CSV table of C-alpha atoms in Angstrom, one decimal:
chain,number,residue,atom,x,y,z
A,1,MET,CA,-193.4,-83.2,-125.2
A,2,GLU,CA,-191.0,-82.6,-128.1
A,3,PRO,CA,-190.4,-79.0,-129.0
A,4,ILE,CA,-191.3,-79.5,-132.7
A,5,GLU,CA,-194.7,-81.1,-131.7
A,6,LEU,CA,-195.4,-78.2,-129.3
A,7,THR,CA,-194.4,-75.7,-131.9
A,8,ASP,CA,-196.9,-77.2,-134.3
A,9,ARG,CA,-199.7,-77.0,-131.7
A,10,LEU,CA,-198.9,-73.4,-130.9
A,11,GLY,CA,-199.6,-72.3,-134.5
A,12,ARG,CA,-199.5,-68.6,-135.2
A,13,TRP,CA,-199.2,-67.8,-131.5
A,14,SER,CA,-197.3,-64.5,-132.0
A,15,ALA,CA,-199.8,-62.9,-134.5
A,16,GLY,CA,-201.7,-60.9,-131.8
A,17,ARG,CA,-200.9,-57.6,-130.1
A,18,GLY,CA,-198.8,-57.2,-127.0
A,19,PRO,CA,-195.6,-58.6,-125.5
A,20,LEU,CA,-194.5,-61.9,-126.9
A,21,TYR,CA,-194.4,-63.6,-123.5
A,22,VAL,CA,-198.1,-62.7,-122.9
A,23,LEU,CA,-199.0,-64.1,-126.3
A,24,LEU,CA,-197.1,-67.3,-125.8
A,25,ALA,CA,-198.6,-67.8,-122.3
A,26,GLY,CA,-202.1,-67.1,-123.8
A,27,ARG,CA,-201.7,-69.8,-126.4
A,28,LEU,CA,-200.3,-72.3,-124.0
A,29,ARG,CA,-203.1,-71.4,-121.6
A,30,THR,CA,-205.7,-72.2,-124.3
A,31,LEU,CA,-204.0,-75.6,-125.1
A,32,ILE,CA,-204.1,-76.5,-121.4
A,33,GLU,CA,-207.7,-75.5,-120.9
A,34,ASP,CA,-208.8,-77.3,-124.1
A,35,GLY,CA,-207.1,-80.5,-122.9
A,36,GLU,CA,-204.5,-80.6,-125.7
A,37,LEU,CA,-201.8,-80.4,-123.1
A,38,PRO,CA,-203.1,-82.9,-120.4
A,39,PRO,CA,-202.1,-82.7,-116.7
A,40,SER,CA,-198.5,-83.7,-116.0
A,41,THR,CA,-197.4,-83.2,-119.6
A,42,PRO,CA,-193.7,-82.2,-119.6
A,43,LEU,CA,-193.0,-79.0,-121.4
A,44,PRO,CA,-189.7,-78.3,-123.3
A,45,PRO,CA,-186.9,-76.6,-121.3
A,46,ASP,CA,-186.7,-72.8,-121.6
A,47,ARG,CA,-183.7,-72.7,-124.0
A,48,VAL,CA,-184.9,-75.6,-126.2
A,49,LEU,CA,-188.4,-74.0,-126.7
A,50,ALA,CA,-186.9,-70.6,-127.2
A,51,LYS,CA,-184.7,-71.9,-130.0
A,52,ALA,CA,-187.6,-73.8,-131.6
A,53,LEU,CA,-189.7,-70.6,-131.6
A,54,ALA,CA,-186.8,-68.3,-132.6
A,55,VAL,CA,-187.3,-66.1,-129.6
A,56,GLY,CA,-185.2,-65.1,-126.6
A,57,ARG,CA,-185.0,-67.4,-123.6
A,58,SER,CA,-186.4,-64.7,-121.4
A,59,THR,CA,-189.7,-64.8,-123.4
A,60,VAL,CA,-190.2,-68.5,-122.6
A,61,VAL,CA,-189.2,-68.0,-119.0
A,62,ALA,CA,-191.6,-65.1,-118.5
A,63,ALA,CA,-194.4,-67.1,-120.2
A,64,TYR,CA,-193.8,-70.1,-118.0
A,65,ASP,CA,-193.6,-67.9,-114.9
A,66,LEU,CA,-196.9,-66.3,-115.8
A,67,LEU,CA,-198.6,-69.7,-116.2
A,68,GLY,CA,-196.9,-70.9,-113.0
A,69,ALA,CA,-198.4,-67.9,-111.1
A,70,GLU,CA,-201.8,-68.9,-112.4
A,71,GLY,CA,-201.3,-72.5,-111.3
A,72,ARG,CA,-201.5,-73.9,-114.8
A,73,VAL,CA,-197.9,-75.2,-114.8
A,74,VAL,CA,-195.5,-76.4,-112.2
A,75,ARG,CA,-191.8,-75.5,-112.4
A,76,ARG,CA,-189.2,-77.3,-110.2
A,77,GLN,CA,-185.5,-76.9,-110.5
A,78,GLY,CA,-184.0,-80.2,-111.7
A,79,SER,CA,-187.3,-81.6,-113.0
A,80,GLY,CA,-188.3,-79.0,-115.5
A,81,THR,CA,-191.8,-77.6,-116.3
A,82,ARG,CA,-195.0,-79.6,-116.4
A,83,VAL,CA,-198.6,-78.9,-116.9
A,84,ALA,CA,-200.2,-78.9,-113.4
A,85,GLY,CA,-201.7,-82.2,-112.3
A,86,PRO,CA,-205.3,-82.9,-111.6
A,87,GLY,CA,-207.0,-82.1,-108.3
A,88,PRO,CA,-208.1,-79.0,-106.4
A,89,ALA,CA,-204.6,-78.0,-105.4
A,90,ALA,CA,-203.6,-77.8,-109.1
A,91,ARG,CA,-206.5,-75.7,-110.3
A,92,PRO,CA,-205.6,-72.1,-111.2
A,93,ASP,CA,-206.8,-69.3,-108.9
A,94,THR,CA,-209.4,-67.3,-110.6
A,95,THR,CA,-209.3,-64.3,-108.3
A,96,HIS,CA,-206.8,-62.7,-106.0
A,97,SER,CA,-209.0,-59.8,-105.0
A,98,PRO,CA,-209.6,-59.7,-101.2
A,99,ALA,CA,-213.0,-58.1,-102.0
A,100,PHE,CA,-214.0,-61.3,-103.8
A,101,LEU,CA,-212.3,-63.6,-101.4
A,102,GLN,CA,-214.3,-62.1,-98.6
A,103,LEU,CA,-217.4,-63.4,-100.4
A,104,LEU,CA,-215.9,-66.8,-101.1
A,105,GLU,CA,-214.3,-67.3,-97.7
A,106,PRO,CA,-216.2,-65.2,-95.1
A,107,GLU,CA,-214.7,-65.0,-91.6
A,108,SER,CA,-217.0,-65.1,-88.6
A,109,GLY,CA,-216.6,-62.2,-86.3
A,110,VAL,CA,-215.0,-60.0,-88.9
A,111,ILE,CA,-216.7,-56.7,-89.8
A,112,ALA,CA,-216.6,-56.8,-93.6
A,113,LEU,CA,-215.7,-53.4,-95.0
A,114,ALA,CA,-213.7,-54.7,-98.0
A,115,CYS,CA,-216.7,-55.5,-100.1
A,116,ALA,CA,-219.1,-52.6,-100.4
A,117,ALA,CA,-222.6,-53.9,-100.7
A,118,PRO,CA,-226.0,-53.6,-99.0
A,119,GLN,CA,-226.4,-56.1,-96.2
A,120,HIS,CA,-230.1,-56.8,-96.8
A,121,PRO,CA,-232.7,-56.1,-99.4
A,122,PRO,CA,-235.1,-53.2,-98.9
A,123,PRO,CA,-238.8,-54.0,-98.5
A,124,GLU,CA,-239.4,-52.8,-102.0
A,125,VAL,CA,-237.8,-56.0,-103.4
A,126,ALA,CA,-240.4,-58.3,-101.7
A,127,ASP,CA,-243.2,-55.9,-102.8
A,128,ALA,CA,-241.9,-56.0,-106.4
A,129,TYR,CA,-242.0,-59.8,-106.4
A,130,ARG,CA,-245.6,-59.8,-105.0
A,131,ARG,CA,-246.7,-57.5,-107.8
A,132,ILE,CA,-245.3,-59.8,-110.5
A,133,LEU,CA,-246.8,-63.0,-109.3
A,134,PRO,CA,-250.0,-62.6,-111.4
A,135,ARG,CA,-247.9,-62.1,-114.5
A,136,LEU,CA,-245.8,-65.3,-113.7
A,137,ALA,CA,-249.0,-67.3,-113.1
A,138,SER,CA,-250.3,-66.3,-116.6
A,139,ILE,CA,-247.2,-67.1,-118.7
A,140,ASP,CA,-248.0,-69.8,-121.3
A,141,ASP,CA,-246.1,-68.8,-124.4
A,142,ASP,CA,-242.6,-68.1,-123.1
A,143,ILE,CA,-239.9,-70.7,-122.7
A,144,GLY,CA,-238.0,-68.4,-120.3
A,145,TYR,CA,-234.7,-68.0,-122.3
A,146,HIS,CA,-233.9,-64.4,-123.0
A,147,PRO,CA,-230.1,-63.9,-123.7
A,148,ASN,CA,-230.6,-60.2,-124.3
A,149,GLY,CA,-232.8,-59.9,-121.2
A,150,HIS,CA,-236.6,-59.8,-120.8
A,151,LEU,CA,-238.1,-57.1,-122.9
A,152,VAL,CA,-240.1,-55.6,-120.0
A,153,LEU,CA,-236.9,-54.8,-118.1
A,154,ARG,CA,-235.0,-53.6,-121.2
A,155,LYS,CA,-237.8,-51.2,-121.9
A,156,ALA,CA,-237.7,-49.9,-118.3
A,157,ILE,CA,-234.0,-49.4,-118.4
A,158,ALA,CA,-234.2,-47.6,-121.8
A,159,ASP,CA,-236.9,-45.3,-120.4
A,160,ARG,CA,-234.6,-44.4,-117.5
A,161,TYR,CA,-231.8,-43.5,-119.9
A,162,ARG,CA,-234.1,-41.3,-122.0
A,163,ALA,CA,-235.2,-39.5,-118.8
A,164,ARG,CA,-231.5,-38.7,-118.1
A,165,GLY,CA,-231.1,-37.2,-121.6
A,166,VAL,CA,-229.6,-40.2,-123.4
A,167,PRO,CA,-231.9,-41.5,-126.2
A,168,THR,CA,-232.0,-45.3,-125.9
A,169,THR,CA,-234.1,-48.1,-127.4
A,170,PRO,CA,-234.6,-51.5,-125.8
A,171,GLU,CA,-232.4,-53.0,-128.5
A,172,GLN,CA,-229.5,-51.1,-127.0
A,173,ILE,CA,-229.8,-52.8,-123.7
A,174,LEU,CA,-228.4,-56.2,-122.6
A,175,VAL,CA,-229.5,-57.4,-119.2
A,176,THR,CA,-226.7,-59.3,-117.3
A,177,GLY,CA,-226.3,-61.1,-114.0
A,178,GLY,CA,-225.0,-58.0,-112.2
A,179,GLY,CA,-222.3,-55.5,-113.2
A,180,GLN,CA,-219.5,-58.0,-112.8
A,181,GLN,CA,-220.9,-60.3,-115.5
A,182,ALA,CA,-221.2,-57.2,-117.8
A,183,LEU,CA,-217.5,-56.5,-117.3
A,184,SER,CA,-216.6,-60.1,-118.0
A,185,LEU,CA,-218.6,-60.1,-121.2
A,186,ILE,CA,-217.0,-56.8,-122.4
A,187,ALA,CA,-213.6,-58.2,-121.6
A,188,ARG,CA,-214.3,-61.4,-123.7
A,189,ALA,CA,-215.8,-59.3,-126.6
A,190,PHE,CA,-213.1,-56.6,-126.9
A,191,LEU,CA,-209.8,-58.1,-125.5
A,192,ARG,CA,-207.3,-60.7,-126.6
A,193,PRO,CA,-204.1,-61.7,-124.8
A,194,GLY,CA,-201.6,-58.8,-124.8
A,195,ASP,CA,-204.2,-56.1,-125.6
A,196,ARG,CA,-203.7,-52.8,-123.8
A,197,VAL,CA,-206.4,-51.5,-121.5
A,198,LEU,CA,-206.4,-47.9,-120.1
A,199,VAL,CA,-207.7,-47.8,-116.6
A,200,GLU,CA,-207.7,-45.3,-113.8
A,201,ALA,CA,-205.2,-45.7,-111.0
A,202,PRO,CA,-206.7,-46.6,-108.6
A,203,THR,CA,-209.9,-48.1,-109.8
A,204,TYR,CA,-212.6,-50.8,-109.2
A,205,PRO,CA,-210.7,-54.1,-108.5
A,206,GLY,CA,-213.4,-56.2,-110.1
A,207,ALA,CA,-212.7,-54.6,-113.4
A,208,LEU,CA,-208.9,-55.3,-113.1
A,209,GLU,CA,-209.8,-58.9,-112.4
A,210,ALA,CA,-212.0,-59.2,-115.5
A,211,PHE,CA,-209.4,-57.6,-117.7
A,212,ARG,CA,-206.5,-59.7,-116.3
A,213,GLU,CA,-208.6,-62.8,-116.9
A,214,SER,CA,-208.4,-62.0,-120.6
A,215,ALA,CA,-204.6,-61.6,-120.2
A,216,ALA,CA,-204.8,-57.9,-121.0
A,217,VAL,CA,-201.9,-55.5,-120.3
A,218,LEU,CA,-203.2,-52.8,-117.9
A,219,GLU,CA,-202.0,-49.2,-118.2
A,220,GLY,CA,-202.9,-47.0,-115.2
A,221,ARG,CA,-203.8,-43.4,-115.8
A,222,PRO,CA,-204.8,-40.5,-113.6
A,223,ILE,CA,-208.5,-40.3,-112.4
A,224,GLY,CA,-210.5,-39.5,-115.5
A,225,LEU,CA,-207.9,-41.1,-117.8
A,226,GLY,CA,-206.8,-37.8,-119.4
A,227,LYS,CA,-206.0,-37.9,-123.1
A,228,VAL,CA,-206.8,-41.4,-124.6
A,229,SER,CA,-204.0,-43.0,-126.5
A,230,PRO,CA,-204.4,-46.1,-128.8
A,231,ALA,CA,-205.5,-49.1,-126.9
A,232,ALA,CA,-208.0,-52.0,-127.2
A,233,LEU,CA,-210.3,-50.5,-124.5
A,234,ALA,CA,-210.5,-47.7,-122.0
A,235,TYR,CA,-212.4,-48.1,-118.7
A,236,VAL,CA,-213.5,-45.2,-116.4
A,237,VAL,CA,-215.8,-44.7,-113.4
A,238,ALA,CA,-216.8,-41.2,-114.2
A,239,THR,CA,-219.4,-40.8,-111.4
A,240,TYR,CA,-218.5,-41.3,-107.7
A,241,GLN,CA,-215.3,-43.1,-108.7
A,242,ASN,CA,-214.4,-46.3,-107.0
A,243,PRO,CA,-212.5,-45.9,-104.7
A,244,THR,CA,-212.0,-42.1,-104.5
A,245,GLY,CA,-215.6,-40.9,-104.9
A,246,ALA,CA,-214.4,-38.4,-107.5
A,247,VAL,CA,-216.9,-37.1,-110.1
A,248,LEU,CA,-215.6,-36.1,-113.6
A,249,SER,CA,-216.8,-32.7,-114.6
A,250,GLY,CA,-219.0,-32.1,-117.6
A,251,LEU,CA,-216.2,-30.5,-119.6
A,252,SER,CA,-213.8,-33.3,-118.7
A,253,ARG,CA,-216.3,-35.9,-119.8
A,254,GLN,CA,-216.7,-34.2,-123.2
A,255,VAL,CA,-212.9,-34.1,-123.7
A,256,LEU,CA,-212.5,-37.7,-122.7
A,257,VAL,CA,-215.2,-38.9,-125.0
A,258,GLU,CA,-213.8,-36.9,-127.9
A,259,SER,CA,-210.3,-38.1,-127.2
A,260,ALA,CA,-211.4,-41.8,-127.2
A,261,ALA,CA,-213.3,-41.3,-130.4
A,262,ALA,CA,-210.3,-39.6,-132.1
A,263,ALA,CA,-208.0,-42.5,-131.0
A,264,GLY,CA,-210.6,-45.1,-132.1
A,265,VAL,CA,-210.7,-46.6,-128.6
A,266,PRO,CA,-213.9,-48.2,-127.3
A,267,LEU,CA,-214.8,-46.4,-124.1
A,268,VAL,CA,-216.5,-48.1,-121.1
A,269,ASP,CA,-218.4,-45.9,-118.6
A,270,ASP,CA,-219.1,-47.8,-115.4
A,271,GLU,CA,-222.2,-46.2,-113.9
A,272,VAL,CA,-222.9,-48.8,-111.2
A,273,LEU,CA,-222.4,-46.1,-108.5
A,274,ALA,CA,-224.0,-43.2,-110.5
A,275,ASP,CA,-227.2,-43.1,-108.4
A,276,LEU,CA,-225.4,-42.8,-105.1
A,277,GLY,CA,-225.1,-39.1,-104.9
A,278,PHE,CA,-225.7,-37.7,-101.4
A,279,PRO,CA,-228.4,-35.2,-100.6
A,280,GLY,CA,-227.0,-31.7,-100.9
A,281,SER,CA,-224.3,-32.7,-103.3
A,282,ASP,CA,-224.1,-31.1,-106.8
A,283,PRO,CA,-226.0,-33.3,-109.3
A,284,ALA,CA,-223.7,-35.5,-111.3
A,285,PRO,CA,-223.3,-34.6,-115.1
A,286,PRO,CA,-225.1,-36.9,-117.6
A,287,PRO,CA,-223.5,-40.2,-118.6
A,288,LEU,CA,-220.6,-40.2,-121.1
A,289,ALA,CA,-223.1,-41.7,-123.7
A,290,ALA,CA,-224.8,-38.3,-123.7
A,291,HIS,CA,-221.8,-37.0,-125.6
A,292,ASP,CA,-221.4,-40.1,-127.9
A,293,ASP,CA,-223.8,-42.9,-128.5
A,294,ALA,CA,-220.9,-45.3,-129.1
A,295,VAL,CA,-219.8,-45.2,-125.4
A,296,VAL,CA,-220.5,-48.6,-123.7
A,297,THR,CA,-222.3,-47.9,-120.4
A,298,LEU,CA,-222.6,-50.3,-117.4
A,299,GLY,CA,-225.4,-50.2,-114.8
A,300,SER,CA,-226.6,-52.4,-111.9
A,301,LEU,CA,-229.1,-52.6,-109.1
A,302,SER,CA,-226.5,-54.3,-106.8
A,303,LYS,CA,-225.4,-51.2,-105.0
A,304,ILE,CA,-228.5,-49.1,-104.9
A,305,VAL,CA,-230.9,-52.0,-104.2
A,306,TRP,CA,-229.3,-55.4,-103.3
A,307,GLY,CA,-226.5,-57.6,-104.6
A,308,GLY,CA,-228.7,-60.7,-104.3
A,309,LEU,CA,-231.0,-59.5,-107.0
A,310,ARG,CA,-228.2,-60.0,-109.6
A,311,ILE,CA,-229.4,-57.5,-112.1
A,312,GLY,CA,-227.0,-55.5,-114.2
A,313,TRP,CA,-227.0,-54.2,-117.8
A,314,VAL,CA,-225.0,-52.8,-120.7
A,315,ARG,CA,-226.1,-49.9,-122.8
A,316,ALA,CA,-224.3,-49.8,-126.2
A,317,PRO,CA,-224.9,-49.6,-129.9
A,318,VAL,CA,-227.1,-52.4,-131.2
A,319,ALA,CA,-224.2,-54.2,-133.0
A,320,VAL,CA,-222.2,-54.3,-129.7
A,321,ILE,CA,-225.3,-55.6,-127.8
A,322,ALA,CA,-225.8,-58.3,-130.4
A,323,ARG,CA,-222.1,-59.4,-130.0
A,324,LEU,CA,-222.4,-59.5,-126.2
A,325,ALA,CA,-225.6,-61.4,-126.3
A,326,ARG,CA,-224.1,-64.1,-128.5
A,327,LEU,CA,-221.2,-64.4,-126.0
A,328,ARG,CA,-223.6,-64.6,-123.1
A,329,ALA,CA,-225.7,-67.3,-124.8
A,330,VAL,CA,-222.7,-69.6,-124.8
A,331,HIS,CA,-222.3,-69.4,-121.0
A,332,ASP,CA,-225.9,-68.4,-119.9
A,333,LEU,CA,-229.0,-68.8,-122.0
A,334,GLY,CA,-230.7,-66.0,-120.1
A,335,GLY,CA,-231.2,-64.6,-116.7
A,336,ASN,CA,-233.8,-65.3,-114.0
A,337,VAL,CA,-237.1,-64.1,-115.4
A,338,PRO,CA,-238.9,-63.5,-112.1
A,339,ALA,CA,-235.9,-61.4,-111.0
A,340,GLN,CA,-236.0,-59.4,-114.2
A,341,LEU,CA,-239.7,-58.8,-113.9
A,342,ALA,CA,-239.3,-57.6,-110.3
A,343,ALA,CA,-236.3,-55.5,-111.4
A,344,ALA,CA,-238.5,-53.8,-114.0
A,345,GLU,CA,-240.9,-52.8,-111.2
A,346,LEU,CA,-238.0,-51.5,-109.2
A,347,VAL,CA,-236.4,-49.5,-112.0
A,348,SER,CA,-239.7,-47.8,-112.8
A,349,GLY,CA,-239.9,-46.4,-109.2
A,350,LEU,CA,-236.2,-46.2,-108.5
A,351,ASP,CA,-236.0,-42.5,-107.7
A,352,VAL,CA,-238.1,-42.8,-104.6
A,353,LEU,CA,-236.1,-45.8,-103.3
A,354,ARG,CA,-232.8,-44.1,-104.2
A,355,ASP,CA,-233.7,-41.0,-102.2
A,356,ARG,CA,-234.1,-43.0,-99.1
A,357,ILE,CA,-231.1,-45.2,-99.6
A,358,VAL,CA,-228.7,-42.3,-100.3
A,359,ARG,CA,-229.9,-40.5,-97.1
A,360,GLN,CA,-229.0,-43.6,-95.2
A,361,ARG,CA,-225.6,-43.9,-96.9
A,362,LYS,CA,-224.8,-40.3,-96.1
A,363,GLU,CA,-225.6,-40.9,-92.5
A,364,CYS,CA,-223.3,-43.9,-92.5
A,365,HIS,CA,-220.6,-41.9,-94.3
A,366,ASP,CA,-220.8,-39.0,-91.9
A,367,LEU,CA,-220.7,-41.3,-88.9
A,368,LEU,CA,-217.6,-43.2,-90.0
A,369,VAL,CA,-215.7,-40.1,-91.0
A,370,SER,CA,-216.6,-38.6,-87.6
A,371,GLU,CA,-215.5,-41.7,-85.7
A,372,LEU,CA,-212.2,-41.9,-87.6
A,373,ALA,CA,-211.5,-38.2,-87.1
A,374,ALA,CA,-212.0,-38.6,-83.3
A,375,LEU,CA,-210.1,-41.9,-83.0
A,376,LEU,CA,-207.4,-41.5,-85.7
A,377,PRO,CA,-206.9,-37.8,-86.2
A,378,GLU,CA,-203.6,-38.4,-87.9
A,379,TRP,CA,-205.3,-40.2,-90.8
A,380,ASP,CA,-206.2,-38.4,-94.0
A,381,VAL,CA,-209.9,-39.3,-94.5
A,382,PRO,CA,-211.4,-37.1,-97.3
A,383,ARG,CA,-215.2,-36.8,-97.3
A,384,VAL,CA,-217.0,-37.7,-100.5
A,385,GLY,CA,-220.2,-36.5,-102.1
A,386,GLY,CA,-221.5,-40.0,-103.0
A,387,GLY,CA,-220.6,-43.6,-103.6
A,388,GLN,CA,-219.8,-46.1,-100.9
A,389,THR,CA,-216.1,-46.0,-100.0
A,390,LEU,CA,-213.5,-43.8,-98.3
A,391,TRP,CA,-210.0,-43.6,-99.8
A,392,VAL,CA,-207.8,-43.2,-96.8
A,393,ARG,CA,-204.2,-42.2,-96.8
A,394,LEU,CA,-202.1,-43.5,-93.9
A,395,PRO,CA,-199.5,-41.2,-92.4
A,396,TYR,CA,-196.8,-43.9,-92.5
A,397,GLY,CA,-196.4,-47.6,-93.3
A,398,ASP,CA,-198.3,-49.2,-96.1
A,399,GLY,CA,-201.8,-50.3,-96.8
A,400,ALA,CA,-201.1,-54.0,-97.4
A,401,SER,CA,-199.4,-54.6,-94.0
A,402,PHE,CA,-201.9,-52.5,-92.1
A,403,ALA,CA,-204.8,-54.3,-93.7
A,404,GLN,CA,-203.3,-57.5,-92.4
A,405,ARG,CA,-203.1,-56.0,-88.9
A,406,ALA,CA,-206.7,-54.7,-89.2
A,407,LEU,CA,-207.9,-58.2,-90.1
A,408,ARG,CA,-206.2,-59.5,-86.9
A,409,HIS,CA,-208.4,-57.0,-85.1
A,410,GLY,CA,-211.6,-58.2,-86.8
A,411,THR,CA,-212.1,-55.7,-89.6
A,412,ALA,CA,-211.6,-56.4,-93.3
A,413,ILE,CA,-210.5,-53.4,-95.5
A,414,LEU,CA,-208.8,-53.3,-98.9
A,415,PRO,CA,-205.1,-52.2,-99.4
A,416,GLY,CA,-204.6,-49.7,-102.1
A,417,THR,CA,-202.1,-51.7,-104.1
A,418,GLY,CA,-204.9,-54.2,-105.1
A,419,LEU,CA,-206.8,-51.3,-106.8
A,420,ASP,CA,-203.8,-49.7,-108.6
A,421,PRO,CA,-202.3,-51.5,-111.6
A,422,THR,CA,-199.3,-49.3,-111.5
A,423,GLY,CA,-198.2,-50.7,-108.2
A,424,GLY,CA,-198.8,-47.4,-106.5
A,425,SER,CA,-201.3,-46.3,-103.8
A,426,THR,CA,-199.2,-48.2,-101.3
A,427,SER,CA,-200.1,-45.8,-98.5
A,428,HIS,CA,-203.8,-46.0,-99.1
A,429,VAL,CA,-206.6,-48.3,-97.9
A,430,ARG,CA,-210.2,-48.4,-99.1
A,431,ILE,CA,-212.9,-48.6,-96.4
A,432,SER,CA,-216.6,-49.1,-97.2
A,433,PHE,CA,-219.2,-47.3,-95.2
A,434,VAL,CA,-222.0,-49.6,-96.4
A,435,ALA,CA,-222.8,-51.3,-93.1
A,436,SER,CA,-224.9,-50.8,-90.0
A,437,GLN,CA,-224.1,-47.8,-87.8
A,438,ALA,CA,-223.3,-50.2,-85.0
A,439,ASP,CA,-220.8,-52.1,-87.1
A,440,LEU,CA,-219.2,-48.9,-88.4
A,441,ARG,CA,-218.7,-47.6,-84.8
A,442,ALA,CA,-217.2,-51.0,-83.8
A,443,ALA,CA,-215.0,-51.1,-86.9
A,444,ALA,CA,-213.6,-47.6,-86.2
A,445,HIS,CA,-212.6,-48.7,-82.7
A,446,ARG,CA,-211.0,-51.9,-84.0
A,447,LEU,CA,-209.1,-49.9,-86.6
A,448,ALA,CA,-207.9,-47.6,-84.0
A,449,GLU,CA,-206.7,-50.5,-81.9
A,450,ALA,CA,-205.0,-52.0,-84.9
A,451,TRP,CA,-203.3,-48.7,-85.7
A,452,ARG,CA,-201.9,-48.5,-82.1
A,453,ALA,CA,-200.5,-52.0,-82.5
A,454,TYR,CA,-199.3,-51.5,-86.0
A,455,ASP,CA,-195.5,-51.9,-86.5
A,456,PRO,CA,-194.9,-51.2,-90.2
A,457,PRO,CA,-192.3,-53.4,-92.0
A,458,ALA,CA,-189.1,-51.9,-93.3
A,459,ARG,CA,-190.4,-52.4,-96.8
A,460,PRO,CA,-194.0,-52.1,-98.0
A,461,THR,CA,-195.8,-55.4,-98.2
A,462,SER,CA,-196.9,-56.4,-101.7
A,463,GLY,CA,-200.1,-58.1,-102.6
A,464,ALA,CA,-203.4,-58.5,-100.8
A,465,PRO,CA,-203.7,-59.5,-97.2
A,466,PRO,CA,-204.8,-63.1,-96.5
A,467,LEU,CA,-208.3,-63.5,-95.2
A,468,ALA,CA,-207.3,-65.3,-92.1
A,469,VAL,CA,-204.2,-64.4,-90.2
């Protein structure tokens, strides 16, 4: 393709916010995805395109390299840069998170402690479906498409927020296909290529994936974010933080909310783990939305009930909900109605179910911590008051190379680097305790065996471990 023709197609590519190479890559990505740059189309050489765009060559090189890492272009010395050809091998990867890859490519014989999720639905799920059968049988004036979510479930969720001291109407609730879809919708609504997002370091890897998919620039902050500076979005897990289990104090929450408001930065409070406080722990403070109704709050039944139910939600101002609903309608006209009706039954009686679930989680937490203390006394394994993961500091080596070794011994865990956008947390691993007690005991012994066989590399290993080694 001639530089002049490509320049015309790029249009006002540099008009957004963020580094020029990110903006250029974002516009090229759109042209590729829309088919305006078909597979195998040759792209201008670095220097030639840089001259046509009046930018430095390094900007074009960085943009091409970014698209190359995504699999959207192929760069070969001597033959230039081309749009990736058709076929499965040329399609871009959509996730590099081992937590997601564990779901996509499960390994037999591996104890899966990288993805923290209940292994089976509680009996209350089947009971809820049985109770809604008469309602399903009597439906005769509902086409079944509810982009905002079924009103019955939205009312139940709003009632639950009001009971927690956060006045909420059903119009402030959008039901989603789990918390991950909620994050993806928020990323699409608030972010453009090059936008800056404030996140905790470390944090939930699924959020990092959603924000990176929008080509955002991630800025890692301490747990709780501290003082918010200008950005397109700020994301925090204020209650039983993933992966550390930390809980932001009431005063820190107020300061955070006021700081975000003063900077004009939309604040997202991920409360997916908020119901997972252990018996005997201090009650968690109210959601951030109790301090400011403008806070965007995420919730889900995936961690407290079962991931297979695929019910999540967003609580936000009505204007934000309307915007998110329009985005959702493009990709998904509405969620599963029977699942939403069953979820409404579950939400209405969630406290009873939660009390039993968190007792079981505490037992699993205590067992795994005890086993690791006995088998690996040199590890730093802090206890947590809730949540579903341990944030373990290794005494030497690095989390990425040890996670590879652990996988060879039949246990999947997450290296800290994949949860930290700053590139830090290299000495940490995240280990879920959401598993059967038998699996947790076996995993602890496998990890001990892996540690005895561990020979750390001279330099820390970057990136995530492969699923099969």
